[in-house]
Each structure stands twice: as structure tokens, then as C-alpha cells.
mmCIF file of C-alpha atoms in Angstrom:
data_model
loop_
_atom_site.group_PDB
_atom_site.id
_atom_site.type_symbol
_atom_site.label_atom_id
_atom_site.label_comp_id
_atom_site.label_asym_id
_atom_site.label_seq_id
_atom_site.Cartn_x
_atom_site.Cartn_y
_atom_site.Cartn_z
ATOM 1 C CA UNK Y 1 35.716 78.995 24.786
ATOM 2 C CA UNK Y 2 35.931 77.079 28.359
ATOM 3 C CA UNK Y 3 34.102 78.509 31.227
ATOM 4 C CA UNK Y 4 36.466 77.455 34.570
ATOM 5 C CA UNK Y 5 34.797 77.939 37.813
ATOM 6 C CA UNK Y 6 37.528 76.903 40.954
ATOM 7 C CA UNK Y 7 36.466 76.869 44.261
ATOM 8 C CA UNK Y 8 39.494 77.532 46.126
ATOM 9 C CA UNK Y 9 40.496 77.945 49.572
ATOM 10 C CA UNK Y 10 40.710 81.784 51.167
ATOM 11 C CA UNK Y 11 43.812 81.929 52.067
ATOM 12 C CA UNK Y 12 45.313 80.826 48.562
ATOM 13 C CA UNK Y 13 42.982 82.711 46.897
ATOM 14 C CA UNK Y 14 44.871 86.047 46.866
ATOM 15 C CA UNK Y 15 47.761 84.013 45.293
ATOM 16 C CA UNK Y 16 46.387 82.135 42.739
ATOM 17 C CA UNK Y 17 44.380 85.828 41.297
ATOM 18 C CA UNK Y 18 47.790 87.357 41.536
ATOM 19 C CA UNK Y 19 49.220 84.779 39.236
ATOM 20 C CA UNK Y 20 46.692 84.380 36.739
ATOM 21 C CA UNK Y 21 46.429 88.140 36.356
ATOM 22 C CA UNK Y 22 50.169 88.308 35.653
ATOM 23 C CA UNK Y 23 48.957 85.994 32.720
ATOM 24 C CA UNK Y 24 46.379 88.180 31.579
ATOM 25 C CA UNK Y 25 43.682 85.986 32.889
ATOM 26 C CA UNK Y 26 40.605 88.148 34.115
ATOM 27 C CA UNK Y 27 39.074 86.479 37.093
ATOM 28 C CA UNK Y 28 35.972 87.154 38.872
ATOM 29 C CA UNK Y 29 35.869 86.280 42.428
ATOM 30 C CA UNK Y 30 32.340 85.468 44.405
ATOM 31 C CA UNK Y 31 32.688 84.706 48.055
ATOM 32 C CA UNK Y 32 31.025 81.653 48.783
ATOM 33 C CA UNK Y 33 30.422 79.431 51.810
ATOM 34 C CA UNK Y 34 31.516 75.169 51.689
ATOM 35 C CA UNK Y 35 28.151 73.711 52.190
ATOM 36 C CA UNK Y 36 29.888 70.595 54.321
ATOM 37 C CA UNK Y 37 31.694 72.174 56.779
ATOM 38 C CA UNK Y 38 30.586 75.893 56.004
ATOM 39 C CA UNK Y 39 33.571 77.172 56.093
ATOM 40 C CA UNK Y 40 34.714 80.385 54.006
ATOM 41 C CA UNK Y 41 36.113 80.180 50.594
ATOM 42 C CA UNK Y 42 35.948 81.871 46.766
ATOM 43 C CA UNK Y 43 34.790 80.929 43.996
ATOM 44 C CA UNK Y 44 36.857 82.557 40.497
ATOM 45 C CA UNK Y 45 34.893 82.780 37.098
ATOM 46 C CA UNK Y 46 37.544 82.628 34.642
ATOM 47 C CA UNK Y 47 36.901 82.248 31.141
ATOM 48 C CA UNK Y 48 39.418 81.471 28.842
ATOM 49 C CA UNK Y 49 40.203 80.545 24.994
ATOM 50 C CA UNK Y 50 39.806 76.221 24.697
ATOM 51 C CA UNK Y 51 44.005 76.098 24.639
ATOM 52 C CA UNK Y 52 44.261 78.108 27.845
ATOM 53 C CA UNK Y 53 42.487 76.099 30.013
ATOM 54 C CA UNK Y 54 45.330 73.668 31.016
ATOM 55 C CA UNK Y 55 47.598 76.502 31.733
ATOM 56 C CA UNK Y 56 44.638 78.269 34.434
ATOM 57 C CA UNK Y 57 44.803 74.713 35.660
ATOM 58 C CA UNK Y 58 48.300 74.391 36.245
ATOM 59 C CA UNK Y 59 48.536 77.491 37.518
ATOM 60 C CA UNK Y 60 46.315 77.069 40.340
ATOM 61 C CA UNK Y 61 47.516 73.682 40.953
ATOM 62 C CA UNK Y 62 50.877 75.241 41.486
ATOM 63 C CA UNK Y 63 50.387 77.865 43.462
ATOM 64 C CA UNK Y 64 48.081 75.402 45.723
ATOM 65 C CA UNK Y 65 51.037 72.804 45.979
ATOM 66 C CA UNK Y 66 54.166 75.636 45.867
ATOM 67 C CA UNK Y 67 56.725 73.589 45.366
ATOM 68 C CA UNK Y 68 56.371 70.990 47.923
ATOM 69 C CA UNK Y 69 55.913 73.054 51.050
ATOM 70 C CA UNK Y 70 52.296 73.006 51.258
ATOM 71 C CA UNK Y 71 50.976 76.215 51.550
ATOM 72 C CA UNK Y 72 47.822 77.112 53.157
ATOM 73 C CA UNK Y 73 46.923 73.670 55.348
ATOM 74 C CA UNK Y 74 44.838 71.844 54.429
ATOM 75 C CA UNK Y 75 42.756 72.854 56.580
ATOM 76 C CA UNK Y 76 39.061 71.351 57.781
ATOM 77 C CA UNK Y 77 38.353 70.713 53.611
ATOM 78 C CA UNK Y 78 40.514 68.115 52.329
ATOM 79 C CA UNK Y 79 40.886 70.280 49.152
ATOM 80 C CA UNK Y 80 42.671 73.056 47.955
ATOM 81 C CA UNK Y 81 40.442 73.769 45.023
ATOM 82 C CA UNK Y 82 37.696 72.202 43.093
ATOM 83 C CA UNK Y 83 38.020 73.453 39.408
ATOM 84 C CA UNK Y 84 34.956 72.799 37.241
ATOM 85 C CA UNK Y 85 36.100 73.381 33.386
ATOM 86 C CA UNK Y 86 32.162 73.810 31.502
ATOM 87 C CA UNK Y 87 32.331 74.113 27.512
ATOM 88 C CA UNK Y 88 31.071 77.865 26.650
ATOM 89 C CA UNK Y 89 28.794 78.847 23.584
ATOM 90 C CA UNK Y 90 29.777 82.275 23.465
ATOM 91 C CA UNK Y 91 31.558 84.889 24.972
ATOM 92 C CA UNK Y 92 31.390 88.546 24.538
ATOM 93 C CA UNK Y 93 33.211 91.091 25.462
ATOM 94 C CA UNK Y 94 31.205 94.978 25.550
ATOM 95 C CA UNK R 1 28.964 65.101 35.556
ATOM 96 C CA UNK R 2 26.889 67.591 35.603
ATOM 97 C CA UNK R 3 26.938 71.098 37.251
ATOM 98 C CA UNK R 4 23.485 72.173 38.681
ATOM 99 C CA UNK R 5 23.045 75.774 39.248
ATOM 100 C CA UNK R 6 20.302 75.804 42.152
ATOM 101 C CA UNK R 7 18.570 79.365 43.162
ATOM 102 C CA UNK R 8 16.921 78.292 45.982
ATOM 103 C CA UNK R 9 14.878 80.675 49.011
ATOM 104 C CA UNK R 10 16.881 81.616 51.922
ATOM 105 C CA UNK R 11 14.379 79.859 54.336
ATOM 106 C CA UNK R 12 14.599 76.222 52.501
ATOM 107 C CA UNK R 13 18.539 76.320 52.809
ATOM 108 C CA UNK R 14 19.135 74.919 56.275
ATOM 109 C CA UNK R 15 17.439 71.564 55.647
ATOM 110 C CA UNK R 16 18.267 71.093 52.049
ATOM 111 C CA UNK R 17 22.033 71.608 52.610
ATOM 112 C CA UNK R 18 21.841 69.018 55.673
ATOM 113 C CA UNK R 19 19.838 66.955 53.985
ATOM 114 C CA UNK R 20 22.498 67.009 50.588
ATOM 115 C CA UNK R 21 25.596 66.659 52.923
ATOM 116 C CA UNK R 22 23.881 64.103 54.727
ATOM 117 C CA UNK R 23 23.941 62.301 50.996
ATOM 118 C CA UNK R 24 27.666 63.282 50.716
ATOM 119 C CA UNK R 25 26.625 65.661 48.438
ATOM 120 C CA UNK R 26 29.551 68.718 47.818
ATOM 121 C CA UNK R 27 27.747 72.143 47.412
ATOM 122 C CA UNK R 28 29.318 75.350 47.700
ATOM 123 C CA UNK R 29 26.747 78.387 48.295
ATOM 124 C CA UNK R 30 26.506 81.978 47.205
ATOM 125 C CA UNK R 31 24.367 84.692 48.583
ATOM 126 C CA UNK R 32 22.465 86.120 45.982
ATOM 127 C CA UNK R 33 19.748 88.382 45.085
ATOM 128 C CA UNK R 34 16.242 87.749 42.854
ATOM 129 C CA UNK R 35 16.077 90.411 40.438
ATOM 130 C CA UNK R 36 12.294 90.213 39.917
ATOM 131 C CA UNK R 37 11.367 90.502 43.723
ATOM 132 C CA UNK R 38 14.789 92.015 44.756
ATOM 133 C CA UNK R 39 14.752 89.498 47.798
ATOM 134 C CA UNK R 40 17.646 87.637 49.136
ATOM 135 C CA UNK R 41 18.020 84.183 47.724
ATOM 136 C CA UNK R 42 21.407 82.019 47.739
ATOM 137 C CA UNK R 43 22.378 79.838 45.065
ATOM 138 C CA UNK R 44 24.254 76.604 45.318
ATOM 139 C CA UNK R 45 26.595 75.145 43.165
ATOM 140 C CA UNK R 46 26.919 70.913 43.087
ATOM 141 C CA UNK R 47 28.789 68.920 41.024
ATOM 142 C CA UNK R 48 26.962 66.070 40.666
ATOM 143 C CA UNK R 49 28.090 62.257 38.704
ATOM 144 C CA UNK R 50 25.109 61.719 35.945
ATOM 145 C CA UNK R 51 24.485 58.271 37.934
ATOM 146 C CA UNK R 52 23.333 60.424 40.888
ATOM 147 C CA UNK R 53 21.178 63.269 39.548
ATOM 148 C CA UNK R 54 17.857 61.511 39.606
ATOM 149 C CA UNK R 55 18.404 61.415 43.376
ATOM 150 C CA UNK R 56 20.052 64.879 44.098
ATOM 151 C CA UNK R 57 16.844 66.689 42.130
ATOM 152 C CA UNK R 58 14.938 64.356 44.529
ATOM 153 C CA UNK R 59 16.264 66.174 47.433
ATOM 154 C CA UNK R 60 16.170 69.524 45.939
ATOM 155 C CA UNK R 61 12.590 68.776 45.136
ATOM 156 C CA UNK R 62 11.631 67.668 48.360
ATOM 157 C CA UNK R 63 13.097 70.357 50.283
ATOM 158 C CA UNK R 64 12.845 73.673 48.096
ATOM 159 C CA UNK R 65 8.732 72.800 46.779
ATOM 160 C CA UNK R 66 6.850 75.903 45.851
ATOM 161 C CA UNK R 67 3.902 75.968 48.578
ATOM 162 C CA UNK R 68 1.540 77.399 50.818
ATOM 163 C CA UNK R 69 1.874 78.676 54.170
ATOM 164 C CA UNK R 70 -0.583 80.456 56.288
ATOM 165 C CA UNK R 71 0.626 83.871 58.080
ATOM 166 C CA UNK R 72 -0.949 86.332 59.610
ATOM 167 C CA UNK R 73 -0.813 90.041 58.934
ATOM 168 C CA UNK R 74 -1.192 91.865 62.064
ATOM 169 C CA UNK R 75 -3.632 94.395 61.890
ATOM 170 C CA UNK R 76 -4.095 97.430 63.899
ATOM 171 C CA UNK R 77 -7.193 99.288 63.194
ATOM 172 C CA UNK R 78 -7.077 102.152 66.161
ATOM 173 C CA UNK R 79 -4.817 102.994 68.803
ATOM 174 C CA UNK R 80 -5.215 100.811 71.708
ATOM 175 C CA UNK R 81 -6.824 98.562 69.755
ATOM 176 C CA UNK R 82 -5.427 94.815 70.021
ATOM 177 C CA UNK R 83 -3.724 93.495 67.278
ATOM 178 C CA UNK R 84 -5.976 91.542 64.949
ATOM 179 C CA UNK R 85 -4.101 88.616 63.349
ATOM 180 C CA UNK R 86 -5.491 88.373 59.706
ATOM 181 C CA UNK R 87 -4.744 84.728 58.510
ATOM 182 C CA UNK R 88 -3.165 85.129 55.015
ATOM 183 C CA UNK R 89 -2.095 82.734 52.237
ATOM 184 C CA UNK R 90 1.390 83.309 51.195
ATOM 185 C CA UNK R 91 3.182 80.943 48.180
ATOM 186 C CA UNK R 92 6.548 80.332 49.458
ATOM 187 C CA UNK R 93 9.703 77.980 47.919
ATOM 188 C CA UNK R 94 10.694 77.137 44.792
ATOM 189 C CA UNK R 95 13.843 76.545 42.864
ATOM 190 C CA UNK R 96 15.290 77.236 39.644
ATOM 191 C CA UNK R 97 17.282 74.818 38.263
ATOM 192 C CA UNK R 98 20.391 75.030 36.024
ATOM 193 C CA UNK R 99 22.059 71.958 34.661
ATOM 194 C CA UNK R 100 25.009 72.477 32.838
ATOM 195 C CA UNK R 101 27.732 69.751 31.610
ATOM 196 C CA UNK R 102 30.802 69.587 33.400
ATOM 197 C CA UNK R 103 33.712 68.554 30.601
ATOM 198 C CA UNK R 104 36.312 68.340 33.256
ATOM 199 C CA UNK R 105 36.471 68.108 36.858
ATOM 200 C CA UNK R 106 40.055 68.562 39.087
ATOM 201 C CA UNK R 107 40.388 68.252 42.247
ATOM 202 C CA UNK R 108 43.729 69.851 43.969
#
């Protein structure tokens, strides 16, 4: 089990939930604040099965970059999303 | 790389996140709440290379160390009274640190 914490941009945010819902991804969004430029943005806890985890990472990555036509600008950040993938010892479901 | 979970007071924020950008350190904050005290903290997320952690829990130290301060609890003991300032000891600061390993980072 991967733990996959992305720190993405607010205005792709609703986007990128939307589309990893529709792949029966549950995500848990925390709003959080850039420390640099303290500007707005979200932070997803997603955990997922080990084989999953490149699929939640394309799947951001696209609907960051959808299809060419960048989406929201860059911005101040010069990211879209920061992804941090952490190795999970267990995971329960109540 | 490692991910440090920081729960750090709300009053040693200011100068540890200038301090950390000012060491082009990337944090990303969260408000948050203590559960023992119930009073507002904010953790901080930072993604940090292993090379660098010695001197990122430097910083961390430096800013967030559990300490003293004097304050004073006014006291009023009658009406019309003047306020007696009652010097008081209060601990203050403090972090809790956790470090977790990062198996991938992306960056989009």
C-alpha cells in the first residue's frame, strides 16, 4: 500500500478529484497554504494499492498538462503539483 | 528524501517559514489543531534531500525551541482598583517531528 500526498494547485484541484473519483480513487483534500509565496493550494491524501500508484500519477499529470493547452497558468508557483508517493504499513478500512 | 511532518506553535511560524524559504526550503502548511490542549497549531509539510536534513532540523530547532517566556496576568482585585500585572512563567514552543521516507517524488 502507497500513501500519495500531491500538493496541487486550486484551480486544478477540482479537476484532478473529479477524475480520480471516476476511478474509484477516494481522496482527501486539506487546504493548505505554499510556504514560499503563500499562496493558496490543496493538498489530496490518496492511498492506493502499490500497482495503482502510477495510474493516480498519470492522472494528475494529465489533467495538469490537458493535452497541451496548459490549463490553469502557471501561475506565481512554477508547479502544478508536487506528488510525494510514501510506502504504507497498513491500511484499514472501518 | 525524506518527508518531515512538523507540528509546530502558531507563534514560531512567521520566522521559521522565512527563515526555511530563505534556505530554499519548499514547505507547504496546514492549519491544525492540538488535541491534548485543543489550541491552534499548523503543521508543515517539507520534502527534504537526506544530504540536507541535518541542516533543515537545525532551523526547525532553532526557531520552534520549547522555552520560557515571562507574561503577566493582569489582576484586578476590586473595582477601581488598577490593574496589577502578576509576572508569570509560561513554557512556550516546541515541535513534533515526523520523518517519514519519501519512495518517490514528481514534480508536474
Amino acid at each position: 500500500m502507497k500513501l500519495v500526498i500531491a500538493i496541487v494547485q486550486d484551480d486544478l484541484v477540482n479537476r484532478v478529484t473529479r477524475s480520480l473519483m471516476e476511478k474509484k480513487h477516494g481522496v482527501t483534500k486539506l487546504s493548505s497554504t505554499g510556504g514560499f509565496l503563500k499562496t493558496g493550494n490543496t493538498t489530496l491524501l490518496i492511498g492506493a494499492e502499490d500497482e495503482k500508484t502510477d495510474e493516480i500519477i498519470e492522472i494528475i499529470r494529465k489533467e495538469c498538462k490537458d493535452e497541451g493547452n496548459i490549463v490553469g497558468e502557471k501561475g506565481a508557483s512554477d508547479s502544478y503539483a508536487n506528488i510525494f508517493v510514501l510506502n504504507m504499513d497498513e491500511f484499514k478500512k472501518i | 528524501m525524506k518527508l518531515i511532518i512538523a507540528i509546530v506553535q502558531d507563534q514560531d511560524i512567521p520566522s521559521l517559514i522565512d527563515d526555511l524559504t530563505e534556505e530554499e526550503f519548499r514547505v507547504t502548511r496546514l492549519a491544525s489543531t492540538g488535541g491534548f490542549l485543543r489550541s491552534g497549531n499548523t503543521t508543515i509539510l517539507m520534502g527534504v534531500p537526506e544530504e540536507r536534513m541535518q541542516e533543515a532540523l537545525k532551523i526547525i530547532g532553532d526557531n520552534c525551541q520549547t522555552r520560557e517566556i515571562t507574561t503577566s496576568l493582569l489582576t484586578v482585585s476590586m473595582p477601581g482598583d488598577t490593574y496589577i500585572p502578576y509576572p508569570l512563567e509560561v513554557q512556550v514552543g516546541g515541535a513534533v517531528l515526523f520523518i517519514l521516507d519519501i519512495e518517490q517524488y514528481i514534480r508536474i
